[in-house]
Short mmCIF file of C-alpha atoms in Angstrom, two decimals:
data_model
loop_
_atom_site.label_atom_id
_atom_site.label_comp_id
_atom_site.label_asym_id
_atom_site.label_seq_id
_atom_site.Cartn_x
_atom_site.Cartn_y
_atom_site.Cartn_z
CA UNK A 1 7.07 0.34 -34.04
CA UNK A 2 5.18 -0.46 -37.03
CA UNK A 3 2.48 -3.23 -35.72
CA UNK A 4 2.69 -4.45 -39.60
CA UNK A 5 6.25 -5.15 -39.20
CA UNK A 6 5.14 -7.49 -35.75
CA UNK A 7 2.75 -9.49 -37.68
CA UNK A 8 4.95 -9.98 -40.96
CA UNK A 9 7.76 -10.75 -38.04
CA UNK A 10 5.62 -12.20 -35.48
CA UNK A 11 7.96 -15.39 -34.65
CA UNK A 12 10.08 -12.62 -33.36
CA UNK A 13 7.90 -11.88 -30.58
CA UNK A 14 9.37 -13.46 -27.60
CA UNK A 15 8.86 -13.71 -24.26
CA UNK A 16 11.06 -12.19 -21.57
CA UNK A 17 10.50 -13.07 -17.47
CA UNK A 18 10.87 -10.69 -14.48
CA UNK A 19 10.69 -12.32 -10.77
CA UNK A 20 8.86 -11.81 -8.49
CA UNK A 21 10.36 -12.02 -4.40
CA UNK A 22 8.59 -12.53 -1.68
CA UNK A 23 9.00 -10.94 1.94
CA UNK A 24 8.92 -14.22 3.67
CA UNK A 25 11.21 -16.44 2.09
CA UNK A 26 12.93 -13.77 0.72
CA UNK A 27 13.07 -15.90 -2.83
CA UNK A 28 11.69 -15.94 -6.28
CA UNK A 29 8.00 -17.08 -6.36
CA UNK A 30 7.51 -16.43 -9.72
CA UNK A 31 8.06 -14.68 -12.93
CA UNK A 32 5.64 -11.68 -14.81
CA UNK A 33 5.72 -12.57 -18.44
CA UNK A 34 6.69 -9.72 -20.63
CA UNK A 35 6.13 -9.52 -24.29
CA UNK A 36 9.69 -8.14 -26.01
CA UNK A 37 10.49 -8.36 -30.39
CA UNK A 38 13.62 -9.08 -31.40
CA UNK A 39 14.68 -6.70 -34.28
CA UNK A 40 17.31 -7.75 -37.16
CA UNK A 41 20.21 -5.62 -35.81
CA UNK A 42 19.54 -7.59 -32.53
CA UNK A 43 18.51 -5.17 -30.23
CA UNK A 44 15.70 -6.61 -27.97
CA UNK A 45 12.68 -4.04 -27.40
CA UNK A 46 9.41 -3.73 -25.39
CA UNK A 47 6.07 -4.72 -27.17
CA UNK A 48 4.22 -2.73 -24.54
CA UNK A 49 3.76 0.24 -27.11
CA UNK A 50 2.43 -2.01 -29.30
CA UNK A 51 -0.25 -3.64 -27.26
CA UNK A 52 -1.32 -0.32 -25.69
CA UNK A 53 -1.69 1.49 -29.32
CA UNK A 54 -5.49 1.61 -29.12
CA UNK A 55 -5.22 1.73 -33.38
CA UNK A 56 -4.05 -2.06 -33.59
CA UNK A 57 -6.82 -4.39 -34.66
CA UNK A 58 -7.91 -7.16 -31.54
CA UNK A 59 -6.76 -9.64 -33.51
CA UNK A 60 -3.12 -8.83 -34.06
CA UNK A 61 -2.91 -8.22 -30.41
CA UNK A 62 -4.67 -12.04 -29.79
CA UNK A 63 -2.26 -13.23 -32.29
CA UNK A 64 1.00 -11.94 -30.81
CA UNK A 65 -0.05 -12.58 -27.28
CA UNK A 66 -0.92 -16.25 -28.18
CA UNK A 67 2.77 -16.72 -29.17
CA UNK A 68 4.09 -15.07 -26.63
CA UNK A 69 1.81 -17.00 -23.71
CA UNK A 70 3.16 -20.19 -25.78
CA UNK A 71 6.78 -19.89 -26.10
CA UNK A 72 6.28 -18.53 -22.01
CA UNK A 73 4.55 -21.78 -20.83
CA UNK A 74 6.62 -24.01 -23.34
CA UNK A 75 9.63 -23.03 -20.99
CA UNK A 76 8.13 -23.52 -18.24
CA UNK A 77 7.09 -27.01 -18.29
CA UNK A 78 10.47 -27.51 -20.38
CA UNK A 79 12.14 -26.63 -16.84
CA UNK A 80 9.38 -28.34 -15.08
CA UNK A 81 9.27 -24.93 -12.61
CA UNK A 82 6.74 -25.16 -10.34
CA UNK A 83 6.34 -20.84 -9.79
CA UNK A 84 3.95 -19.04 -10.26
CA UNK A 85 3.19 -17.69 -13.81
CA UNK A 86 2.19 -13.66 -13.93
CA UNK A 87 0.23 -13.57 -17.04
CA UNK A 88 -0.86 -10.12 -18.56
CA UNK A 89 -4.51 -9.16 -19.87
CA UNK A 90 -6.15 -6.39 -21.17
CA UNK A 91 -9.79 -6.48 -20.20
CA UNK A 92 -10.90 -5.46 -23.92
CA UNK A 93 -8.74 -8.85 -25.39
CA UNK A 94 -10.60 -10.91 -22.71
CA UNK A 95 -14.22 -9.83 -22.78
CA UNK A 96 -13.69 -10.82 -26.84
CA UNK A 97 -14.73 -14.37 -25.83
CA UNK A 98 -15.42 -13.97 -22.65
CA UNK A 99 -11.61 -15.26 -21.61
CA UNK A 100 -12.63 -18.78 -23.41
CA UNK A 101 -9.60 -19.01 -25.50
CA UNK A 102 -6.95 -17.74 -23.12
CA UNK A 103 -8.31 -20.86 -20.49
CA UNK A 104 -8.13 -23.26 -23.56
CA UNK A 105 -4.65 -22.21 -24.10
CA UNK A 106 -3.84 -22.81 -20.56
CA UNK A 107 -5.33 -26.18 -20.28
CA UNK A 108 -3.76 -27.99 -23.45
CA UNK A 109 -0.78 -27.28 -21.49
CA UNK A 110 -1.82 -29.50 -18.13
CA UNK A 111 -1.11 -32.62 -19.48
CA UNK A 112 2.84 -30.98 -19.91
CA UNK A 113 3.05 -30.51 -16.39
CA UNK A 114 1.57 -26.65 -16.22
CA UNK A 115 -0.79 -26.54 -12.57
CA UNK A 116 -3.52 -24.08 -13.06
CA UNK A 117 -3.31 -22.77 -9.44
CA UNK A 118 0.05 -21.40 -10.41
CA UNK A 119 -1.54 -19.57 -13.13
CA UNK A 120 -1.81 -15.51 -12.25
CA UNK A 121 -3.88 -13.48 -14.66
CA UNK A 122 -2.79 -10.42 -14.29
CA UNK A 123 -5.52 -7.51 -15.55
CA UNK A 124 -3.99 -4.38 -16.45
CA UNK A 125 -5.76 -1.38 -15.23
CA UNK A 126 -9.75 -1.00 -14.29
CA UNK A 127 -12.59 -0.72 -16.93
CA UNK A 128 -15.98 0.62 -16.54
CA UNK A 129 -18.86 -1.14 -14.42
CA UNK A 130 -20.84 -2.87 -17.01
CA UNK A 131 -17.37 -4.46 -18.03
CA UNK A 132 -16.22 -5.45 -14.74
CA UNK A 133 -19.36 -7.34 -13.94
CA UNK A 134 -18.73 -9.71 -16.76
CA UNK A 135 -14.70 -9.68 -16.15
CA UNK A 136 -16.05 -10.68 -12.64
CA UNK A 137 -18.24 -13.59 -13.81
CA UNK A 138 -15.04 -14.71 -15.92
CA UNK A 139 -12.58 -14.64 -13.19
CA UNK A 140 -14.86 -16.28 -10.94
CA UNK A 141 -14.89 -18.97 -13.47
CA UNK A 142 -10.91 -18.97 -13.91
CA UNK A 143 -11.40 -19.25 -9.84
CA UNK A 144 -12.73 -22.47 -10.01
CA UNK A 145 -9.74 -23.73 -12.06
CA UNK A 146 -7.46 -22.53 -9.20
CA UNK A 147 -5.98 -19.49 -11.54
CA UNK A 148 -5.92 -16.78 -9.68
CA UNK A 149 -6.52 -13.26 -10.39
CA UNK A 150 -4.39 -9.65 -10.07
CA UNK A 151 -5.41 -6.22 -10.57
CA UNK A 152 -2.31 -4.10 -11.60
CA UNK A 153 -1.53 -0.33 -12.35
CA UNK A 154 -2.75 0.29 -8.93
CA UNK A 155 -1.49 3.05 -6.67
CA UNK A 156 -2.29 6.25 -8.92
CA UNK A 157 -5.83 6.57 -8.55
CA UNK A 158 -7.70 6.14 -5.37
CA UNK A 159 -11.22 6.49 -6.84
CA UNK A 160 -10.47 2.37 -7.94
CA UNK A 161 -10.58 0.92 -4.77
CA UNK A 162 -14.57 0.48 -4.55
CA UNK A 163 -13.84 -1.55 -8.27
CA UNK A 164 -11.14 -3.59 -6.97
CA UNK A 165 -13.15 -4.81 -3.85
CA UNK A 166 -15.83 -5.95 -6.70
CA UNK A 167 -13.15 -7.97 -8.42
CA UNK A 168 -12.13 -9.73 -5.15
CA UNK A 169 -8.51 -10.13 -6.95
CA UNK A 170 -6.05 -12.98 -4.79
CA UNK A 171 -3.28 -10.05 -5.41
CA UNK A 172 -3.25 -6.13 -5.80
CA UNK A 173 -0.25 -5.18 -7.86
CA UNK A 174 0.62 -1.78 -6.28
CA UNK A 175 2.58 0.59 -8.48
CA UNK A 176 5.67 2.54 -6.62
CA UNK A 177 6.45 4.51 -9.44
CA UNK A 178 4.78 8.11 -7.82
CA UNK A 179 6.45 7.47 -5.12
CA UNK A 180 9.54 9.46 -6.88
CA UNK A 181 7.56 11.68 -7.91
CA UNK A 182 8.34 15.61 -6.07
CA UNK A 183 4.33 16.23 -6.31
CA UNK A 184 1.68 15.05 -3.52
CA UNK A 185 3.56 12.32 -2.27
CA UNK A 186 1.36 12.67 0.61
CA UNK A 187 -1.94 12.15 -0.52
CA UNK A 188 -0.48 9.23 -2.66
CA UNK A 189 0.92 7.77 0.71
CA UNK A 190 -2.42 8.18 1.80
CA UNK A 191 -3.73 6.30 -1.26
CA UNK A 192 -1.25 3.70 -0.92
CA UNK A 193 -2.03 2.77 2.44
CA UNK A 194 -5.61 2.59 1.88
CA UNK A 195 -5.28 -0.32 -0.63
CA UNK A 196 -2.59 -2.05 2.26
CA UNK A 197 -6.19 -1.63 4.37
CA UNK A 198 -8.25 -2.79 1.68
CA UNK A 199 -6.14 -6.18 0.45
CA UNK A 200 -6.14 -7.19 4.15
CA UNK A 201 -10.14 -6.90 4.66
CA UNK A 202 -10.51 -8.88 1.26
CA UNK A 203 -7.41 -11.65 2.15
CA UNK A 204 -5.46 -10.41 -1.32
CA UNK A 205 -1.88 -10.38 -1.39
CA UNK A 206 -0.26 -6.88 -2.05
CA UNK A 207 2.53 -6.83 -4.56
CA UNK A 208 4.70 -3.58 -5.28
CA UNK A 209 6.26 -3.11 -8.88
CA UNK A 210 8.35 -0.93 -10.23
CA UNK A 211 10.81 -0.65 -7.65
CA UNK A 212 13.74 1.27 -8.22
CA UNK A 213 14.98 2.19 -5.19
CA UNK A 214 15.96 1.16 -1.69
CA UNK A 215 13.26 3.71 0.21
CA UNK A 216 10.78 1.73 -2.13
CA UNK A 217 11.69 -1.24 -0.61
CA UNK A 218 11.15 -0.17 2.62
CA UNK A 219 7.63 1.35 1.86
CA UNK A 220 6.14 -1.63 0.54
CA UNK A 221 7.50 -3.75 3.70
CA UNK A 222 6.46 -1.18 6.34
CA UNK A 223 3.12 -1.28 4.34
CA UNK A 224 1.96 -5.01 4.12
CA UNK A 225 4.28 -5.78 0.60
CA UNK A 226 4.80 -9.59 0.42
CA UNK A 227 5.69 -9.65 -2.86
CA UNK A 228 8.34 -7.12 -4.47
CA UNK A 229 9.49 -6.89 -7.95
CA UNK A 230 10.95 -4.11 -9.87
CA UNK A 231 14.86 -3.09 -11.50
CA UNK A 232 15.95 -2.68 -7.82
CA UNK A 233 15.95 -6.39 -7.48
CA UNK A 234 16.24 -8.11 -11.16
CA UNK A 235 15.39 -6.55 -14.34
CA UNK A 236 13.43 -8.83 -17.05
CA UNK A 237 15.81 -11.49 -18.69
CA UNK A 238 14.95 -14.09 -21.40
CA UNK A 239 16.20 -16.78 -18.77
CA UNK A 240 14.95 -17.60 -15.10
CA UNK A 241 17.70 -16.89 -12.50
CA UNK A 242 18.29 -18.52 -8.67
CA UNK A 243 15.83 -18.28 -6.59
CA UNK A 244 17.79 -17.01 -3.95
CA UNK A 245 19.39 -13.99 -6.35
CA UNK A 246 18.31 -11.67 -4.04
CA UNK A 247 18.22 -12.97 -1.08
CA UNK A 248 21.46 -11.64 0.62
CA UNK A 249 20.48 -7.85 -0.33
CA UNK A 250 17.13 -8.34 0.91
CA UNK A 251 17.71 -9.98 4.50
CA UNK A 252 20.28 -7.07 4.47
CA UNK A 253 18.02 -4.20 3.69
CA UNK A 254 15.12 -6.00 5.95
CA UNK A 255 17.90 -5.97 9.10
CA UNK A 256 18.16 -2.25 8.53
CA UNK A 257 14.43 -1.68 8.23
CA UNK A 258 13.86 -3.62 11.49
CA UNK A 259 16.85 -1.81 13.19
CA UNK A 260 15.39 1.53 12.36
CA UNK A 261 11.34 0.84 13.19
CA UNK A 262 12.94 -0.61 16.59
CA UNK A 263 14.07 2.90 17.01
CA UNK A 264 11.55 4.41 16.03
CA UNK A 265 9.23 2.95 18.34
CA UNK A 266 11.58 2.80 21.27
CA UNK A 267 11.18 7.00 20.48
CA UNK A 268 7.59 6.67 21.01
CA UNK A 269 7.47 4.62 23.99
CA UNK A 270 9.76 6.99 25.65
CA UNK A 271 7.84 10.19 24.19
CA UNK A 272 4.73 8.73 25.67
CA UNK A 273 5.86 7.93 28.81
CA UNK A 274 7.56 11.56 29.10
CA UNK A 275 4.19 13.09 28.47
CA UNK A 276 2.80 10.66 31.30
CA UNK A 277 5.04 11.81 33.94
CA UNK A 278 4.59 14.97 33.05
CA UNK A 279 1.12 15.22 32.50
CA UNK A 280 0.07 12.90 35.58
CA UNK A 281 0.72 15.69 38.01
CA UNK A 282 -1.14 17.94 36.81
CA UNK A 283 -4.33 15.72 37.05
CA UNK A 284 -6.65 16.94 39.53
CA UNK A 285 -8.70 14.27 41.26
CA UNK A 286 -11.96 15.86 40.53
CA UNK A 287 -13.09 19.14 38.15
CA UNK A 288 -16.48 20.39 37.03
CA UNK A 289 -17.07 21.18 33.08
CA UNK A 290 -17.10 24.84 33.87
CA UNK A 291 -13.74 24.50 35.61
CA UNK A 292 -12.12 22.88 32.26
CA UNK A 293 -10.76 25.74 30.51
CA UNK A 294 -9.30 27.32 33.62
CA UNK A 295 -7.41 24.28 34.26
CA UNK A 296 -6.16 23.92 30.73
CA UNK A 297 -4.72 27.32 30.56
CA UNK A 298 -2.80 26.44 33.91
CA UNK A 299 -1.02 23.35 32.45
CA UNK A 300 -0.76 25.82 28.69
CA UNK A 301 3.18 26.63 29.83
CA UNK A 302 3.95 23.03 30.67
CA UNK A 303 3.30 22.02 27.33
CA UNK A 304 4.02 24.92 25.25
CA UNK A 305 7.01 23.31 23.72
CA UNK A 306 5.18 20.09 21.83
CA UNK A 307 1.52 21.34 21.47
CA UNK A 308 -0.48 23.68 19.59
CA UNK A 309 -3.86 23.00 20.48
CA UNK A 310 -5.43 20.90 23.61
CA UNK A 311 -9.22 20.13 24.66
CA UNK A 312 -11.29 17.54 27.16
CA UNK A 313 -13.90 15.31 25.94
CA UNK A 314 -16.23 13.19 27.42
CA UNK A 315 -15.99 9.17 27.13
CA UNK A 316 -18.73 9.36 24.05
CA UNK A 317 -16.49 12.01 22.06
CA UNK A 318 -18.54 14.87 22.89
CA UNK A 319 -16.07 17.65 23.71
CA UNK A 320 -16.46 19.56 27.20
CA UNK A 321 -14.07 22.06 27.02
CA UNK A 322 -12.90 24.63 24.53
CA UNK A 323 -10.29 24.30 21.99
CA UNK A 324 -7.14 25.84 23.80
CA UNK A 325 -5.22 26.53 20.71
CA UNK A 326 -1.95 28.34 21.03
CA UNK A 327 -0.84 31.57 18.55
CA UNK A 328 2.71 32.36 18.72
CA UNK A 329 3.65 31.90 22.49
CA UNK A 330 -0.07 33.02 23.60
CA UNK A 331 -2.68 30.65 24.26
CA UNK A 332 -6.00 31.43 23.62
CA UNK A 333 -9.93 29.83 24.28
CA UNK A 334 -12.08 28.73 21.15
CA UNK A 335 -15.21 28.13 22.94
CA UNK A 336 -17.17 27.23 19.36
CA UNK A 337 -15.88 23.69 19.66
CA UNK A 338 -17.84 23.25 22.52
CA UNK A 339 -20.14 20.46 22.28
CA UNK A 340 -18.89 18.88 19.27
CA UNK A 341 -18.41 15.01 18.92
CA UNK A 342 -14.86 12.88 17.96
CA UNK A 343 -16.61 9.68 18.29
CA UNK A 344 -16.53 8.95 14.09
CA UNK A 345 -12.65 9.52 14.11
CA UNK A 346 -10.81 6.36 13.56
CA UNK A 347 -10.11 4.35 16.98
CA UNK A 348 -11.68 7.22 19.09
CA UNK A 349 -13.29 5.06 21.31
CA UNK A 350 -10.99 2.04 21.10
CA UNK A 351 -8.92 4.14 22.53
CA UNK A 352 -11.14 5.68 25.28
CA UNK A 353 -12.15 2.34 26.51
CA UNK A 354 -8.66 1.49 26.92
CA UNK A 355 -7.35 4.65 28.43
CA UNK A 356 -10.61 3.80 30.97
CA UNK A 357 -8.94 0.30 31.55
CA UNK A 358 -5.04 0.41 31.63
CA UNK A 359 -4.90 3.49 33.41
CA UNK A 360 -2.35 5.32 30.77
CA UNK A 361 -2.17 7.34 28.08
CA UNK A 362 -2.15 7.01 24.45
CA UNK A 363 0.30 8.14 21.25
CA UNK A 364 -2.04 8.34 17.68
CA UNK A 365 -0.27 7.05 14.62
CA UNK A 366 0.60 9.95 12.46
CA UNK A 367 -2.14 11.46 10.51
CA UNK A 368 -2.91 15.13 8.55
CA UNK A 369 -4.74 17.52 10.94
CA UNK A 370 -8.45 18.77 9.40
CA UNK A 371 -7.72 22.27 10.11
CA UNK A 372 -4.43 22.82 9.56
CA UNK A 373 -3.58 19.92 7.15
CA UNK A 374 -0.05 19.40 8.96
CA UNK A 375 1.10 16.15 10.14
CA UNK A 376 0.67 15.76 13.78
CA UNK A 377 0.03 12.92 16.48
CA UNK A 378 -2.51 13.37 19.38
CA UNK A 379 -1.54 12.54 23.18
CA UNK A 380 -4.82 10.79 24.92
CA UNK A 381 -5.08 10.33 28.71
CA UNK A 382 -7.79 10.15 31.49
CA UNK A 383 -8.30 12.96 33.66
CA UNK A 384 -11.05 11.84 35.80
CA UNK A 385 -13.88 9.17 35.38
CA UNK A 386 -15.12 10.13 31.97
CA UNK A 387 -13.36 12.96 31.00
CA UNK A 388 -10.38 12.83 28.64
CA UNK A 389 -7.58 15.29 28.14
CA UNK A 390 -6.58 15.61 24.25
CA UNK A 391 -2.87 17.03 23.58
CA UNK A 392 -1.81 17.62 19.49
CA UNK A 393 1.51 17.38 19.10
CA UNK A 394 2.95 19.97 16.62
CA UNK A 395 4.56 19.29 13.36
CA UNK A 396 7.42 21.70 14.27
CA UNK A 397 8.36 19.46 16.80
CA UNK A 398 8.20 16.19 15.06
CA UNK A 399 10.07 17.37 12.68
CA UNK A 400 12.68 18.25 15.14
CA UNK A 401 12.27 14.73 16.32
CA UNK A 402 12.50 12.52 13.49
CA UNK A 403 12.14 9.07 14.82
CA UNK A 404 8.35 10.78 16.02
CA UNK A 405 7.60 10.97 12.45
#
């Protein structure tokens, strides 16, 4: 698209709405505002393109996103709704005046009705760190309006997270989109649920866009999502819809979810009590360090089936025994592990202290081994006072029991 064809057409530019759901009420809370041009043979198309060509002067792009932000809030105080407004940004277009004429916009509009703490800037993407010190002094200023603040075109690049924590946003807008991507889906899971971890130590709201698809759905909602927008629910419409139009397909799809983590976890509990009776037996009431590796090869064939590699530690994380790893169907001693310490590893001693308390053993969440990179889960219990047995359980047989993955 020609940008001089915009600006000699700019009352074209129009403004089209997507909604927003959220988890809890499982109803619209608000609408993104997304700029579309309507051309002469009717067809409506995106003005993304145009306010991402990096070639357009800053004041075209202030210009058509004034109209735009206009003809938005006109219709919403024109149906008096009281949802929340998504607004998009670029941080160049609001470090021009330090966001001054976007809040003057906004607050000609409060005597029409508009409230300000249903106002959601919405920034897209990160800049550099001089630039998101002053984009932090404006939004704390917005702040004190009651508009809040989103960081979006999240979810693709980890290395942002340190930035985002800066901004303090009220919601991270997480997108789902590599999610179908074939490539290190993985590491992107990983990636994703570090920003689930992040928005709850901050107290922002995580939002997943660009849904598509019902496995989407259930990502975001096993990982903290309380808002949800994206085709898979509405696509963008020059009108606002019900704000229940989606609320049968999602209290359908969360029934299923719930149905099938219920499963999941009734799979655990009974894998983890399995491994107790079968490891309880085999506990001897006392054993010296040097008698460790003796008595781990003795329990090996008991275990053969689910683990690859088993060692003791001590209640500090300092390991006592070798690492009893198993080759094939042969089991064999790595004594170079030998005094090394677990202690740093997430909920290591969480968990120690309350394998020392309730008496039973312990099922890890899911996580990517450091020497062989599979996917495994680890099997705690006490042995004696301060010693701990340690049981990985291999990916071959998760994978063989999928409600263990």
């Amino acid at each position: 698209m020609d940008p001089l064809d915009v600006m000699a057409n700019i009352e074209r530019a129009t403004p089209y709405y997507q909604a927003i759901f959220s988890a809890d009420a499982q109803e619209v809370i608000g609408y993104e505002v997304l700029g579309r041009f309507q051309m002469e043979n009717g067809d409506v198309i995106s003005l993304g393109p145009f306010f991402r060509d990096k070639n357009v002067p800053s004041e075209y792009l202030l210009e058509v996103d004034k109209i735009i932000i206009q003809k938005a809030l006109n219709y919403f105080t024109e149906q008096n709704c009281m949802l929340k407004v998504f607004i998009n940004q670029s941080a160049d277009l609001l470090l021009e005046d330090q966001g001054e004429s976007l809040l003057e916009l906004l607050l000609t509009y409060v005597p029409k009705g508009l409230r300000l703490d249903n106002i959601v800037i919405e920034l897209d993407g990160l800049s550099s760190k001089e630039e998101n010190e002053h984009l932090h002094h404006i939004f704390s200023y917005y702040k004190t309006y009651g508009i809040q603040i989103s960081v979006a075109n999240i979810g693709d690049a980890g290395g942002n997270m340190d930035k985002i924590g800066r901004l303090s946003p009220n919601i991270i807008k997480v997108n789902l989109e590599i999610l179908r991507q074939s490539y290190e889906v993985a590491a992107h899971q990983d990636i994703l649920h570090s920003l689930a971890v992040l928005s709850r130590k901050i107290g922002a709201t995580l939002l997943y866009e660009r849904m598509e698809a019902s496995f989407q759905l259930q990502y975001a909602w096993r990982n903290g999502g309380r808002y949800y927008q994206g085709y898979y629910l509405h696509k963008p419409s020059p009108v606002f819809i019900e704000n229940d139009f989606a609320k049968k397909v999602l209290k359908e799809k969360f029934q299923q979810f719930i149905r099938y983590e219920k499963r999941k976890l009734q799979a655990i509990h009974q894998f983890t009590a399995r491994l107790q009776n079968l490891i309880q037996p085999l506990l001897p009431k006392k054993i010296e360090m040097e008698e460790l590796d003796e008595w781990l090869l003795s329990i090996a064939e008991k275990i053969s089936e689910i683990s690859f590699r088993m060692y003791v530690c001590d209640e500090n994380g300092f390991q006592l025994s070798s690492n009893m790893v198993k080759d094939e169907d042969c089991w064999t001693a790595i004594e170079s592990s030998i005094g090394k310490n677990w202690s740093w590893r997430p909920y290591f001693l969480e968990h120690v202290m309350k394998m020392s308390m309730e008496r039973k053993g312990i099922l890890s969440d899911i996580y990517s081994d450091i020497d062989t990179g599979e996917t495994v889960r680890t099997y705690s219990c006490l042995i004696t006072e301060g010693k701990f047995l340690y049981i990985d359980i291999a990916y071959n047989y998760l994978y063989e029991n999928q409600d263990l993955l």
